CSV table of C-alpha atoms and ligand atoms in Angstrom, one decimal:
chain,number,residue,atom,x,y,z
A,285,UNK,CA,22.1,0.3,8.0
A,286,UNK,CA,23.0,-2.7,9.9
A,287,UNK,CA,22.6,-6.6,8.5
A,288,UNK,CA,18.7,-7.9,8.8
A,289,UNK,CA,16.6,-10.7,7.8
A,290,UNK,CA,13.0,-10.1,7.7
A,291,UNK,CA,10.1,-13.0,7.4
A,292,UNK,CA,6.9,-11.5,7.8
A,293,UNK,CA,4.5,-14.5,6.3
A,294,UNK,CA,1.3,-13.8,8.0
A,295,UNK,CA,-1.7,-13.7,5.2
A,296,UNK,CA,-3.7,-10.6,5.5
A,297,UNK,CA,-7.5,-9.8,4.5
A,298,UNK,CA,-8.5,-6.1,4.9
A,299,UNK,CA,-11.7,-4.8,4.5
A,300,UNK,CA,-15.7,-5.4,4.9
A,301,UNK,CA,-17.4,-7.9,6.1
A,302,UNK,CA,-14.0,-10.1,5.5
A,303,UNK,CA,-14.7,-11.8,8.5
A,304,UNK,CA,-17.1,-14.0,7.2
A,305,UNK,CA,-14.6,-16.0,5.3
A,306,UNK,CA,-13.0,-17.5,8.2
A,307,UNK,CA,-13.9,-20.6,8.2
A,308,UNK,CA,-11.8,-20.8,4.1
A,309,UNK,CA,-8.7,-19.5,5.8
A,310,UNK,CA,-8.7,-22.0,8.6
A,311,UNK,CA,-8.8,-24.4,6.2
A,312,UNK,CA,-6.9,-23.0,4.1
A,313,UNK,CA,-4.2,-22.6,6.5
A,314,UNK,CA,-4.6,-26.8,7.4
A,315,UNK,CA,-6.7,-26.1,10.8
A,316,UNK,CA,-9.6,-29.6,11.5
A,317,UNK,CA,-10.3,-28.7,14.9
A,318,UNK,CA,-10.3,-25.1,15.9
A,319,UNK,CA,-10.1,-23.4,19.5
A,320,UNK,CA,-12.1,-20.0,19.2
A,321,UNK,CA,-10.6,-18.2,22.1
A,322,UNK,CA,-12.0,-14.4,22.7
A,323,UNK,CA,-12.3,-11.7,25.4
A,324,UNK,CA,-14.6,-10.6,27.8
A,325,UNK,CA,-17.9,-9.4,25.9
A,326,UNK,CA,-17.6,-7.5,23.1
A,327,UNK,CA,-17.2,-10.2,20.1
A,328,UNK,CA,-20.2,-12.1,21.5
A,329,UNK,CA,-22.2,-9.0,22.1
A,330,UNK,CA,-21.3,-7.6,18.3
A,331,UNK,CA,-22.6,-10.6,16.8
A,332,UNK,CA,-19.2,-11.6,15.7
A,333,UNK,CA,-18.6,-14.9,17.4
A,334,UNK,CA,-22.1,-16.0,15.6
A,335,UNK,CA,-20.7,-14.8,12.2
A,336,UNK,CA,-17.5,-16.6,12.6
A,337,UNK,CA,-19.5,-19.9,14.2
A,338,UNK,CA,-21.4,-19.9,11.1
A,339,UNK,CA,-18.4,-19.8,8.6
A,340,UNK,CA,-16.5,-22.6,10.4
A,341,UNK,CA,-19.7,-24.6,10.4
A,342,UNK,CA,-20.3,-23.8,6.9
A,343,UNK,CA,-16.6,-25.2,5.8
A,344,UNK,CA,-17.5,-28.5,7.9
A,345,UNK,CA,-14.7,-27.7,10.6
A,346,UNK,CA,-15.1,-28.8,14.7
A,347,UNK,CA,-14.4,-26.3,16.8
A,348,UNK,CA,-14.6,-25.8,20.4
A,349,UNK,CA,-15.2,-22.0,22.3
A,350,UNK,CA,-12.7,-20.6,25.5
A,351,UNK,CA,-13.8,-17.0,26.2
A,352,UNK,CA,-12.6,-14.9,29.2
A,353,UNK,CA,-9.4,-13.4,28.1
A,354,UNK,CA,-8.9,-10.3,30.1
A,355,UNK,CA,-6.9,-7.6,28.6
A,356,UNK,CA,-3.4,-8.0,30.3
A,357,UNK,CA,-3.7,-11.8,29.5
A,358,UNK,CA,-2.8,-14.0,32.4
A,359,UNK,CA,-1.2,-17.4,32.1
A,360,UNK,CA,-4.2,-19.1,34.2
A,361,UNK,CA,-6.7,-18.8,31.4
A,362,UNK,CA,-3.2,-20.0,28.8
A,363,UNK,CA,-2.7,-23.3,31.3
A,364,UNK,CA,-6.9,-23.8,30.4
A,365,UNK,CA,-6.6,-23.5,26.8
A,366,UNK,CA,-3.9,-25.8,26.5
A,367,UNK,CA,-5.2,-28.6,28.7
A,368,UNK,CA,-8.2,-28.0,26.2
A,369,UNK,CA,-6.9,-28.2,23.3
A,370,UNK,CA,-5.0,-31.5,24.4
A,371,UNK,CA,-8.2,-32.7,25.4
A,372,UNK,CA,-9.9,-32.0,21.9
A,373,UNK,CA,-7.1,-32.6,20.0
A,374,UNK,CA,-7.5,-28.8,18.4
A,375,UNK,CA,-4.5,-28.2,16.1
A,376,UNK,CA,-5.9,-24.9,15.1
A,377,UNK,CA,-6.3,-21.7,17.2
A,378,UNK,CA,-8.2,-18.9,16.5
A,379,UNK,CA,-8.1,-15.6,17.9
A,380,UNK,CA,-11.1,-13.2,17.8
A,381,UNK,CA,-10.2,-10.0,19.2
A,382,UNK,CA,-7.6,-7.7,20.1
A,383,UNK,CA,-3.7,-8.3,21.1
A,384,UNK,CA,-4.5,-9.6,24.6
A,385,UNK,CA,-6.7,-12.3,23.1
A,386,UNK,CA,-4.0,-12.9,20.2
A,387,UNK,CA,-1.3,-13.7,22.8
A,388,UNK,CA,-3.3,-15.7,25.1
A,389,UNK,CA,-3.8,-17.4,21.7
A,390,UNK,CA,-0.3,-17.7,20.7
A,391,UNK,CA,0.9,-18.4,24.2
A,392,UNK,CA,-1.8,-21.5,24.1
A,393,UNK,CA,-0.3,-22.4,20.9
A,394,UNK,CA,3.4,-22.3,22.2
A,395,UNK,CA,2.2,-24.9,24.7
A,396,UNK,CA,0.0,-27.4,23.5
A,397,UNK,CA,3.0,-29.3,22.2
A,398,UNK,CA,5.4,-28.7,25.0
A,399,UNK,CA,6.4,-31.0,27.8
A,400,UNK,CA,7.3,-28.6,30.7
A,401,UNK,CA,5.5,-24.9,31.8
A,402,UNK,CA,4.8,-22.7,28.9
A,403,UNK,CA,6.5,-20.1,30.7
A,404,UNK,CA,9.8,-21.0,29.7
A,405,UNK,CA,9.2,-19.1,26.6
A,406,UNK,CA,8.2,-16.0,28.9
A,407,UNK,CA,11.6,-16.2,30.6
A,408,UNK,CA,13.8,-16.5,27.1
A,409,UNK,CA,13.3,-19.8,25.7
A,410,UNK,CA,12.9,-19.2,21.9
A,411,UNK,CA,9.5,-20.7,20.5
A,412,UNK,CA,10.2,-23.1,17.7
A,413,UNK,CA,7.0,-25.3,17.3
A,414,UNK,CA,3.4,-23.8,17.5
A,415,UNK,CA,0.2,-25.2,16.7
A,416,UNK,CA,-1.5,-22.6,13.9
A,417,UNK,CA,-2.3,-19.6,14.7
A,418,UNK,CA,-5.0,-17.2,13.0
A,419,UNK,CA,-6.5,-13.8,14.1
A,420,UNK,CA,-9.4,-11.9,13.7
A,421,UNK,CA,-8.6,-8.9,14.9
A,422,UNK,CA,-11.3,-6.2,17.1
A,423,UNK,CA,-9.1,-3.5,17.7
A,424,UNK,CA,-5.9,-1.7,16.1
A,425,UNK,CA,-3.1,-1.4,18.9
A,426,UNK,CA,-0.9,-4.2,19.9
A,427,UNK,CA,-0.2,-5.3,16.2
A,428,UNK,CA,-0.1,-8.9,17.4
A,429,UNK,CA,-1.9,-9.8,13.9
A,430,UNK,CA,1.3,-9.4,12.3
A,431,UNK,CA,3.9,-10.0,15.0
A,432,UNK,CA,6.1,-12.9,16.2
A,433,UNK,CA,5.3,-12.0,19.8
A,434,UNK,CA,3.5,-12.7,23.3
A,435,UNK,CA,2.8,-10.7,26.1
A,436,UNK,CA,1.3,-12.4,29.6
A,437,UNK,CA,1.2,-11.9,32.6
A,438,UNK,CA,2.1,-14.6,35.1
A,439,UNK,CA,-0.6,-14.3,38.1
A,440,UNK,CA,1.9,-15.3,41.1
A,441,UNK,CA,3.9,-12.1,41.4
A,442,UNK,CA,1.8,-10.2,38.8
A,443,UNK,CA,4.5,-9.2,36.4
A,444,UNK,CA,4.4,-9.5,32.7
A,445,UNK,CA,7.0,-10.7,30.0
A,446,UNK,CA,7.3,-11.4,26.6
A,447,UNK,CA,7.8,-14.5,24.0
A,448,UNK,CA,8.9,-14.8,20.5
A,449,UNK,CA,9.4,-17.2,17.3
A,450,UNK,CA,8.1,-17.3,13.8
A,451,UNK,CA,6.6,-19.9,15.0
A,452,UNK,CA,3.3,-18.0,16.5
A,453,UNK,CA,3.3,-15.3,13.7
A,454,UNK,CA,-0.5,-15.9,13.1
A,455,UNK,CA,-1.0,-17.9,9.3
A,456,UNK,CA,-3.7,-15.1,8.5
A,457,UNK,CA,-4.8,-12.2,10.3
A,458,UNK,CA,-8.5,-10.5,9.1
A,459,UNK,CA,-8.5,-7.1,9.6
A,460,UNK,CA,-12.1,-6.1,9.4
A,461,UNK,CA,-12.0,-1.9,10.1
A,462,UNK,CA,-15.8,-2.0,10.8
A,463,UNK,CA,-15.3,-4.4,14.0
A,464,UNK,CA,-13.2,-1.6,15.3
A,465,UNK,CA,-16.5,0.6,15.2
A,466,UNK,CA,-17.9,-0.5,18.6
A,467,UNK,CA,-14.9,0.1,20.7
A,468,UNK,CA,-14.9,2.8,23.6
A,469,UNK,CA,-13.3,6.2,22.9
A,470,UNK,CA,-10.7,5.4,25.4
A,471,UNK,CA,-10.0,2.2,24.1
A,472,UNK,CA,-9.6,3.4,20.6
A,473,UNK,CA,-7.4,6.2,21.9
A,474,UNK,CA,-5.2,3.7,23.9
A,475,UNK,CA,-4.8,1.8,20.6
A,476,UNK,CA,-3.3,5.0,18.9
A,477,UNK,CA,-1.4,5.6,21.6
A,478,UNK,CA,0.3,1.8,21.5
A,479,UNK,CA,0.4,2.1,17.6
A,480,UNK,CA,2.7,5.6,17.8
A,481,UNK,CA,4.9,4.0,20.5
A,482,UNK,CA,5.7,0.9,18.4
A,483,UNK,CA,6.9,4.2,15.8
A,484,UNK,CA,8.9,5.9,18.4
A,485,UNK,CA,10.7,2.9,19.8
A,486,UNK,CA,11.9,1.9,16.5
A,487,UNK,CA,12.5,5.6,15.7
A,488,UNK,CA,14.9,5.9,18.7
A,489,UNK,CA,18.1,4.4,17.4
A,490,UNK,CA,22.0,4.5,17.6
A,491,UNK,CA,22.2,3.4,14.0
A,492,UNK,CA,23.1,6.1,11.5
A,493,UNK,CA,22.0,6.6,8.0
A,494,UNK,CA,18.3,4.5,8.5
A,495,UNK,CA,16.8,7.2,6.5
A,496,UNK,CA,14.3,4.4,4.5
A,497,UNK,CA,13.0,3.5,7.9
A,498,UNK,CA,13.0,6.8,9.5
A,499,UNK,CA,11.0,8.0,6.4
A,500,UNK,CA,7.9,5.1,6.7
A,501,UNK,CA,8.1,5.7,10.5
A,502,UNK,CA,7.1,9.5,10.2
A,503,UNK,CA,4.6,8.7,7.6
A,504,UNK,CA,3.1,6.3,9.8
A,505,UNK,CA,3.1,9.0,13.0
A,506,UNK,CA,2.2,11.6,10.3
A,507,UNK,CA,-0.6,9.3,9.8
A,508,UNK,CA,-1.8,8.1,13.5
A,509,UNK,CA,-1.9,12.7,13.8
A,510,UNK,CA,-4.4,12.8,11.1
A,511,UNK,CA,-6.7,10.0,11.6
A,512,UNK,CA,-6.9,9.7,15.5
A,513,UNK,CA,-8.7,13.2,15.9
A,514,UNK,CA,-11.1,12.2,13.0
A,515,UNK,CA,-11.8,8.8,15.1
A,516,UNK,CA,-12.2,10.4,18.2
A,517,UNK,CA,-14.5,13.3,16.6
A,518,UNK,CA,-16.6,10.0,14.9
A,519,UNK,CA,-16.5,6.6,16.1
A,520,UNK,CA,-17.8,5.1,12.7
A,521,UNK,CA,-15.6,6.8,10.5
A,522,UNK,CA,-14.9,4.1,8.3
A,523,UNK,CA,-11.8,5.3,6.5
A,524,UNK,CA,-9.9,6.6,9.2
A,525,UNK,CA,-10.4,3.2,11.3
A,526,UNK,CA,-9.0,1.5,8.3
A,527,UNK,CA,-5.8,3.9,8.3
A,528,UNK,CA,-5.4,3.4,11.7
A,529,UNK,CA,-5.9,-0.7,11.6
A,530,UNK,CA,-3.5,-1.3,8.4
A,531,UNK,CA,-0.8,1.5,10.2
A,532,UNK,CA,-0.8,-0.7,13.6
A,533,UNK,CA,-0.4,-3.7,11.4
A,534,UNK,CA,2.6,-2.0,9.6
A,535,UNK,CA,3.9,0.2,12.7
A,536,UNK,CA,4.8,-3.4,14.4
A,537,UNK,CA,5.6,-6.4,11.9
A,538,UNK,CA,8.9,-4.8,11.9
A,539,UNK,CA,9.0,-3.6,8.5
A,540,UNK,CA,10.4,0.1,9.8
A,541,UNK,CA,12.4,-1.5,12.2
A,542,UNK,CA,14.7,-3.7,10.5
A,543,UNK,CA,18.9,-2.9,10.2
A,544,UNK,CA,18.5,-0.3,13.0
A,545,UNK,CA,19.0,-1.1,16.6
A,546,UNK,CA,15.9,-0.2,18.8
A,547,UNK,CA,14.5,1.3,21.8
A,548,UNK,CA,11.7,-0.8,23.9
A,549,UNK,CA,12.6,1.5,27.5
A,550,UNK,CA,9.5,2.6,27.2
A,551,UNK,CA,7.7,-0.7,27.2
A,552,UNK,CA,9.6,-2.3,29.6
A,553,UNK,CA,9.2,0.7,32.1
A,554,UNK,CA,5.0,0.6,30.9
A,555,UNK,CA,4.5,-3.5,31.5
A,556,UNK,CA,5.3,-3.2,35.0
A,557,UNK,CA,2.1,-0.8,35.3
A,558,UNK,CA,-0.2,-2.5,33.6
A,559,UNK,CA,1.0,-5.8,35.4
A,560,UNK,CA,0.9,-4.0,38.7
A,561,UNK,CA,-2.4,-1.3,38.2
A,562,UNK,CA,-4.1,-3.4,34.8
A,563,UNK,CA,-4.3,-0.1,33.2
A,564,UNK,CA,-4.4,-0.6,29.6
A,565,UNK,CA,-1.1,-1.2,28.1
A,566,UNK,CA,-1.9,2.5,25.6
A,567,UNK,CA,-2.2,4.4,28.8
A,568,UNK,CA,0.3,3.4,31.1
A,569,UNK,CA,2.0,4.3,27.3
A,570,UNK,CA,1.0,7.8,27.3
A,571,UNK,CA,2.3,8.9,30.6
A,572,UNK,CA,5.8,6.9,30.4
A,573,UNK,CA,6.8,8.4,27.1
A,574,UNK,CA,6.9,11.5,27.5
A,575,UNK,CA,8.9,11.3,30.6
A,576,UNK,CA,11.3,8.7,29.2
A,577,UNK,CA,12.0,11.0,26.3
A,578,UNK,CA,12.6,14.3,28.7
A,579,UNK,CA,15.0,11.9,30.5
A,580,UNK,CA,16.8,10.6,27.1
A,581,UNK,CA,17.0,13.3,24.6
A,582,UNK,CA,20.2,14.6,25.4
A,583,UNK,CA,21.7,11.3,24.2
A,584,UNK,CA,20.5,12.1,20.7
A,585,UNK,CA,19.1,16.2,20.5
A,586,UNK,CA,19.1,16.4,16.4
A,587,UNK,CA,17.0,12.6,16.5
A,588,UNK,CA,14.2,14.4,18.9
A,589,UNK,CA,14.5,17.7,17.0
A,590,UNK,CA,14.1,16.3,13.8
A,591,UNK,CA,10.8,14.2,14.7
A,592,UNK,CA,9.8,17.6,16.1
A,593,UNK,CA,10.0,19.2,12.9
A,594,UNK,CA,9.0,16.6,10.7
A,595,UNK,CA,6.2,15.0,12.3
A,596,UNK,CA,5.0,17.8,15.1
A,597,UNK,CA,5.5,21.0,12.9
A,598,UNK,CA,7.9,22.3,15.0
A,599,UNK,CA,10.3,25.4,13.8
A,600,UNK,CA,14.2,24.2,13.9
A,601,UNK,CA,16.0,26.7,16.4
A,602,UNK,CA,19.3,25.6,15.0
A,603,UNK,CA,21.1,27.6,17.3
A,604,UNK,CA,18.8,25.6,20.4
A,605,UNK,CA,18.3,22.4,18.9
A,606,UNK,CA,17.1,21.2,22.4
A,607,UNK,CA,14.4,23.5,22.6
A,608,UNK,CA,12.9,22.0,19.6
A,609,UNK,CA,13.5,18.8,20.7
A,610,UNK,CA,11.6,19.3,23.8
A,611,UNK,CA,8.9,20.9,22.2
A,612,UNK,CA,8.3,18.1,19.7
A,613,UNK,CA,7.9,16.1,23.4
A,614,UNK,CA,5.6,18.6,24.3
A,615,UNK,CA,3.5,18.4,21.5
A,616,UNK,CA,3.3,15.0,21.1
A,617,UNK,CA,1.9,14.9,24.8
A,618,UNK,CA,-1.0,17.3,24.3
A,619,UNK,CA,-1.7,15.4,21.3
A,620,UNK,CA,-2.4,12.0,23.6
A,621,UNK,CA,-4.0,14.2,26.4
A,622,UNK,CA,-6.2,15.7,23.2
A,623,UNK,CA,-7.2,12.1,22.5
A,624,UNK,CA,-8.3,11.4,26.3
A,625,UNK,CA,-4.9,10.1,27.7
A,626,UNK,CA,-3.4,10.0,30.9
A,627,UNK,CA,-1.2,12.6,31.9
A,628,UNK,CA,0.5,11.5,35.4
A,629,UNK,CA,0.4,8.5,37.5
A,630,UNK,CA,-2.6,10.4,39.6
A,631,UNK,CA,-5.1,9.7,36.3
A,632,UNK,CA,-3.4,6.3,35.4
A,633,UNK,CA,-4.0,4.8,39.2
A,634,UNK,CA,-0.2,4.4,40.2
A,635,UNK,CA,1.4,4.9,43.1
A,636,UNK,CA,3.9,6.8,44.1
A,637,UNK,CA,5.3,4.5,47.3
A,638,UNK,CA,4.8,1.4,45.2
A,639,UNK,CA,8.4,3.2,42.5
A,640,UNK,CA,11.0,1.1,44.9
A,641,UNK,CA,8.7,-1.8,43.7
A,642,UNK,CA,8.7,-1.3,40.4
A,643,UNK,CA,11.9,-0.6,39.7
A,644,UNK,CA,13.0,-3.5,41.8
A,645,UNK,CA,10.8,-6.0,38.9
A,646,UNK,CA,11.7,-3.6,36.3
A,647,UNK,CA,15.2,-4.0,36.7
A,648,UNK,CA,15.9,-7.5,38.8
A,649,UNK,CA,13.6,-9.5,37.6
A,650,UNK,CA,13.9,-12.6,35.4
A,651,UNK,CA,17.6,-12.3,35.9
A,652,UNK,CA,18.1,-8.9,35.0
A,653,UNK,CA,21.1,-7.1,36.6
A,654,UNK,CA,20.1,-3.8,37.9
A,655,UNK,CA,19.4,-2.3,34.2
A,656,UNK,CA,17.4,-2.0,31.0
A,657,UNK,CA,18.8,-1.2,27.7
A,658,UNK,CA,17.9,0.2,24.7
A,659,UNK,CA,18.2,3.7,23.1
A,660,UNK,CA,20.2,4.5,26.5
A,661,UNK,CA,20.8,2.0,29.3
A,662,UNK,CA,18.9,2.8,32.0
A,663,UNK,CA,19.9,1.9,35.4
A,664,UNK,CA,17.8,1.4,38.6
A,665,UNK,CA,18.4,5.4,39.5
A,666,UNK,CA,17.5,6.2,36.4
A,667,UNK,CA,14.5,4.4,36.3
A,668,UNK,CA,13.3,5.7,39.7
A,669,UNK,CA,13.8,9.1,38.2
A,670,UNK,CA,11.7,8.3,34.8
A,671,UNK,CA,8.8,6.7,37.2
A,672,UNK,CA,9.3,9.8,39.7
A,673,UNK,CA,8.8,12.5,36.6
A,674,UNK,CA,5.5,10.4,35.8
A,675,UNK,CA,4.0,11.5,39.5
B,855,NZQ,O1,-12.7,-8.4,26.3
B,855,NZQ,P1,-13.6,-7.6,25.4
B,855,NZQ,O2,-15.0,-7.5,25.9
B,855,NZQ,O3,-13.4,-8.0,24.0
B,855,NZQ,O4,-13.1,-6.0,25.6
B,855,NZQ,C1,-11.8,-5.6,25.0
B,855,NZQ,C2,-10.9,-5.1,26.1
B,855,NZQ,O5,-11.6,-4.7,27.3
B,855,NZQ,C3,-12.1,-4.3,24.3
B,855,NZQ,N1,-12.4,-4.5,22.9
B,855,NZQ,C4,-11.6,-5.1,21.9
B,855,NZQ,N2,-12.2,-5.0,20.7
B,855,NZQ,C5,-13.4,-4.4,20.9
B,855,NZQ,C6,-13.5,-4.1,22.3
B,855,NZQ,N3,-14.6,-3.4,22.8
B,855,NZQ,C7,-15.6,-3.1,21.9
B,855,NZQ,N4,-15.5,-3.3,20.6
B,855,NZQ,C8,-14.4,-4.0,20.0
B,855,NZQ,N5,-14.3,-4.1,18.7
B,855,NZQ,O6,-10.9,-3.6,24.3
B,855,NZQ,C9,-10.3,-3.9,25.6
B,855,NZQ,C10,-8.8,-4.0,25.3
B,855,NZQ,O7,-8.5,-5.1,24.5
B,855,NZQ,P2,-7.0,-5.7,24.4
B,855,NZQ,O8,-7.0,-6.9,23.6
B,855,NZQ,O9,-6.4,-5.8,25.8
B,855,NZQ,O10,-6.2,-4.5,23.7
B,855,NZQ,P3,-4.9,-4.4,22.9
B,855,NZQ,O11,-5.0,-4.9,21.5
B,855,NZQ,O12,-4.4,-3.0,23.2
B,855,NZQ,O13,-3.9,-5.5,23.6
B,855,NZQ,C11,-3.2,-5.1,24.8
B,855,NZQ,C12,-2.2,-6.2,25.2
B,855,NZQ,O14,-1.3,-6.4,24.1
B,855,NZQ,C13,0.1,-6.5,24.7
B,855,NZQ,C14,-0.1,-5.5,25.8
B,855,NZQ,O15,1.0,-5.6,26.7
B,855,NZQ,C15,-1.4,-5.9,26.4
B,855,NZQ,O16,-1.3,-7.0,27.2
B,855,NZQ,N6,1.0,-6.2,23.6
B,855,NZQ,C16,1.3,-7.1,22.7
B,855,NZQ,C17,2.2,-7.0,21.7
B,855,NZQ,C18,2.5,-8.1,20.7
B,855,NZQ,N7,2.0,-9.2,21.0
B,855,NZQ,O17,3.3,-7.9,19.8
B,855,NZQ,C19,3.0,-5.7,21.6
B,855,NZQ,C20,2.4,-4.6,22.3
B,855,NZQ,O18,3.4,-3.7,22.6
B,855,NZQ,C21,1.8,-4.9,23.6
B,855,NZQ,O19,2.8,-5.0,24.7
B,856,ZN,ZN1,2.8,-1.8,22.7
């Protein structure tokens, strides 16, 4: 196991109706003036936005409303919300709704206080200073609730990057399972989808002897198997939301990732589609895994094979431990195409003549060198191969 620290502060209240203390945690947390910023529809639509309206007026706290966040959060709406916030002097931000509307939230955050663009912190500049961040989170996926990162996309060029700092690790986080209730079957499958690639990118390591982490990880994907068909089958199945929500929270505040290195191919391969197509992030998910992993597992056969075994139910064919490497691949595809998933860039809405291009942001962009690296380093061929399997 290699060296770590881990800080994972972020205050978490689970369960019913939790929501409706709110307007205690932004003060708890130090938050007078409060920007509510949410999504397209749903919270208002829910009811939501009135319940959490009423708790902040209830605790005597200003606030001021920016809605619009559209999942694959672009930095116009961020340049908005910080020119509002500066304008109201808000010095508390509040997030109701999934991971895009958490990291426009963060990313608004990150900038309030900053003299130049906001994007320096999407092209490497650590975040050090944040206003105060809480969450009130719609959907279990991105595990933004409990994560030092940001994901936009910047609208000139359309491609997306990330931030990161202890700084924008939200103060609380209210995980309500019953707000999850209302979303669309294919948004809750592209949730689970997210939530098991946070597993398998940590899972895909060159560091031996992890066997702590490798443990919660399989729990976790053990997990995701059991409760995603119960969602899918019914929508309001209270329980099984609330397994889901706490294992996205778990699967990415890096508490099964730390003292192992990590993968993150494929999300750097996936952010280029849903910059280029706006697919949702769990989608453009379920079609590069698989391929990544059929281009990868030779680098590591007995990793592949044993996640086969223990999380897919696969028999061991010591003599082929290949074969039961690729057959855990195989079955942890149909399991995403049983949950409504993409299988091909056909039923994702990419394109095969626009590869050269994405490969070409993939790899050169924001001063990278004709390569990304993580479980394996992948260069521009071998990307054009990954996206090429994916037609
Ligand atoms: O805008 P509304 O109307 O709210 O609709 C949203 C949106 O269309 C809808 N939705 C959310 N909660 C709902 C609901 N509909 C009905 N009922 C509810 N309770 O769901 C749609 C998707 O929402 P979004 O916030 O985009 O989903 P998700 O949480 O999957 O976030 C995706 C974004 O997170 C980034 C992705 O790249 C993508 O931009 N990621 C962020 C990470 C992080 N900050 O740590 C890590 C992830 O790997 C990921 O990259
Ligand atoms: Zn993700």
């Amino acid at each position: 196991m290699d060296n770590f620290t881990f800080y994972s502060p972020t205050y978490f209240v689970f369960g019913k109706d939790s929501e409706d203390q709110v307007g205690e945690y932004v003060k708890k947390f130090g938050g007078t003036t409060v920007l509510v910023h949410f999504g397209g529809k749903s919270a208002k639509s829910s009811g939501l936005l009135d319940r959490v309206e009423a708790s902040l007026k209830k605790e005597g706290l200003k606030y001021v409303m920016l809605g619009g966040v559209k999942p694959n959060p672009r930095s116009g709406l961020v340049y908005e919300g910080i020119e509002l916030c500066r304008k109201e002097k808000v010095d508390f931000i509040l997030a109701v709704g999934g991971g895009s509307v958490i990291d426009s939230s963060k990313a608004i955050a990150a900038g309030v206080d900053y003299e130049g663009d906001f994007w320096d912190f999407y092209s490497g500049k650590p975040i050090e200073k944040a206003l105060s961040v809480g969450t009130i989170l719609t959907i279990a996926a991105a595990g933004s609730e409990g994560s030092p990162d940001s994901v936009i996309t910047k609208e000139e060029g359309m491609f997306k990057r990330g931030a990161s700092g202890d700084a924008i690790r939200p103060k609380f986080s209210i995980l309500n399972p019953a707000l999850t209730q209302t979303l669309p079957a294919f948004q809750s499958a592209a949730g689970i989808t997210d939530i098991m690639a946070h597993l398998y990118e940590r899972y895909l390591t060159n560091t031996g002897d992890v066997e702590v982490t490798d443990r919660l990880i399989e729990a976790l994907l053990l997990t995701m198997k059991h409760e995603a068909p119960r969602v899918m089958a019914d929508p309001n199945n209270y329980e099984a939301r609330a397994n889901i929500m706490w294992a996205g929270m778990m699967a990415h505040n890096n508490s099964c990732g730390v003292g192992r290195s990590q993968d993150w191919n494929s999300h750097n391969i996936e952010h280029e589609l849903s910059a280029l197509y706006d697919c949702a992030h769990g989608a453009g998910l379920a079609v590069t895994m698989p391929a990544v992993f059929r281009y990868v597992y030779k680098h590591d056969v007995m990793r592949f094979a044993k996640v086969a075994t223990r999380v897919w139910g696969c028999q061991m064919d010591f003599d082929h431990p290949e074969v039961t490497a690729l057959e855990g691949i195989d079955a942890f595809q149909h399991f995403l195409i049983s949950i409504g998933m993409p299988a091909n860039f056909q039923q994702l809405g990419a394109r095969k003549e626009d590869i050269p291009k994405l490969v070409e942001v993939l790899c050169r962009g924001d001063g990278r060198e004709g390569s990304i690296s993580g479980f394996v380093t992948l260069s521009e061929e071998d990307c054009t191969k990954i996206y090429e399997m994916m037609v």
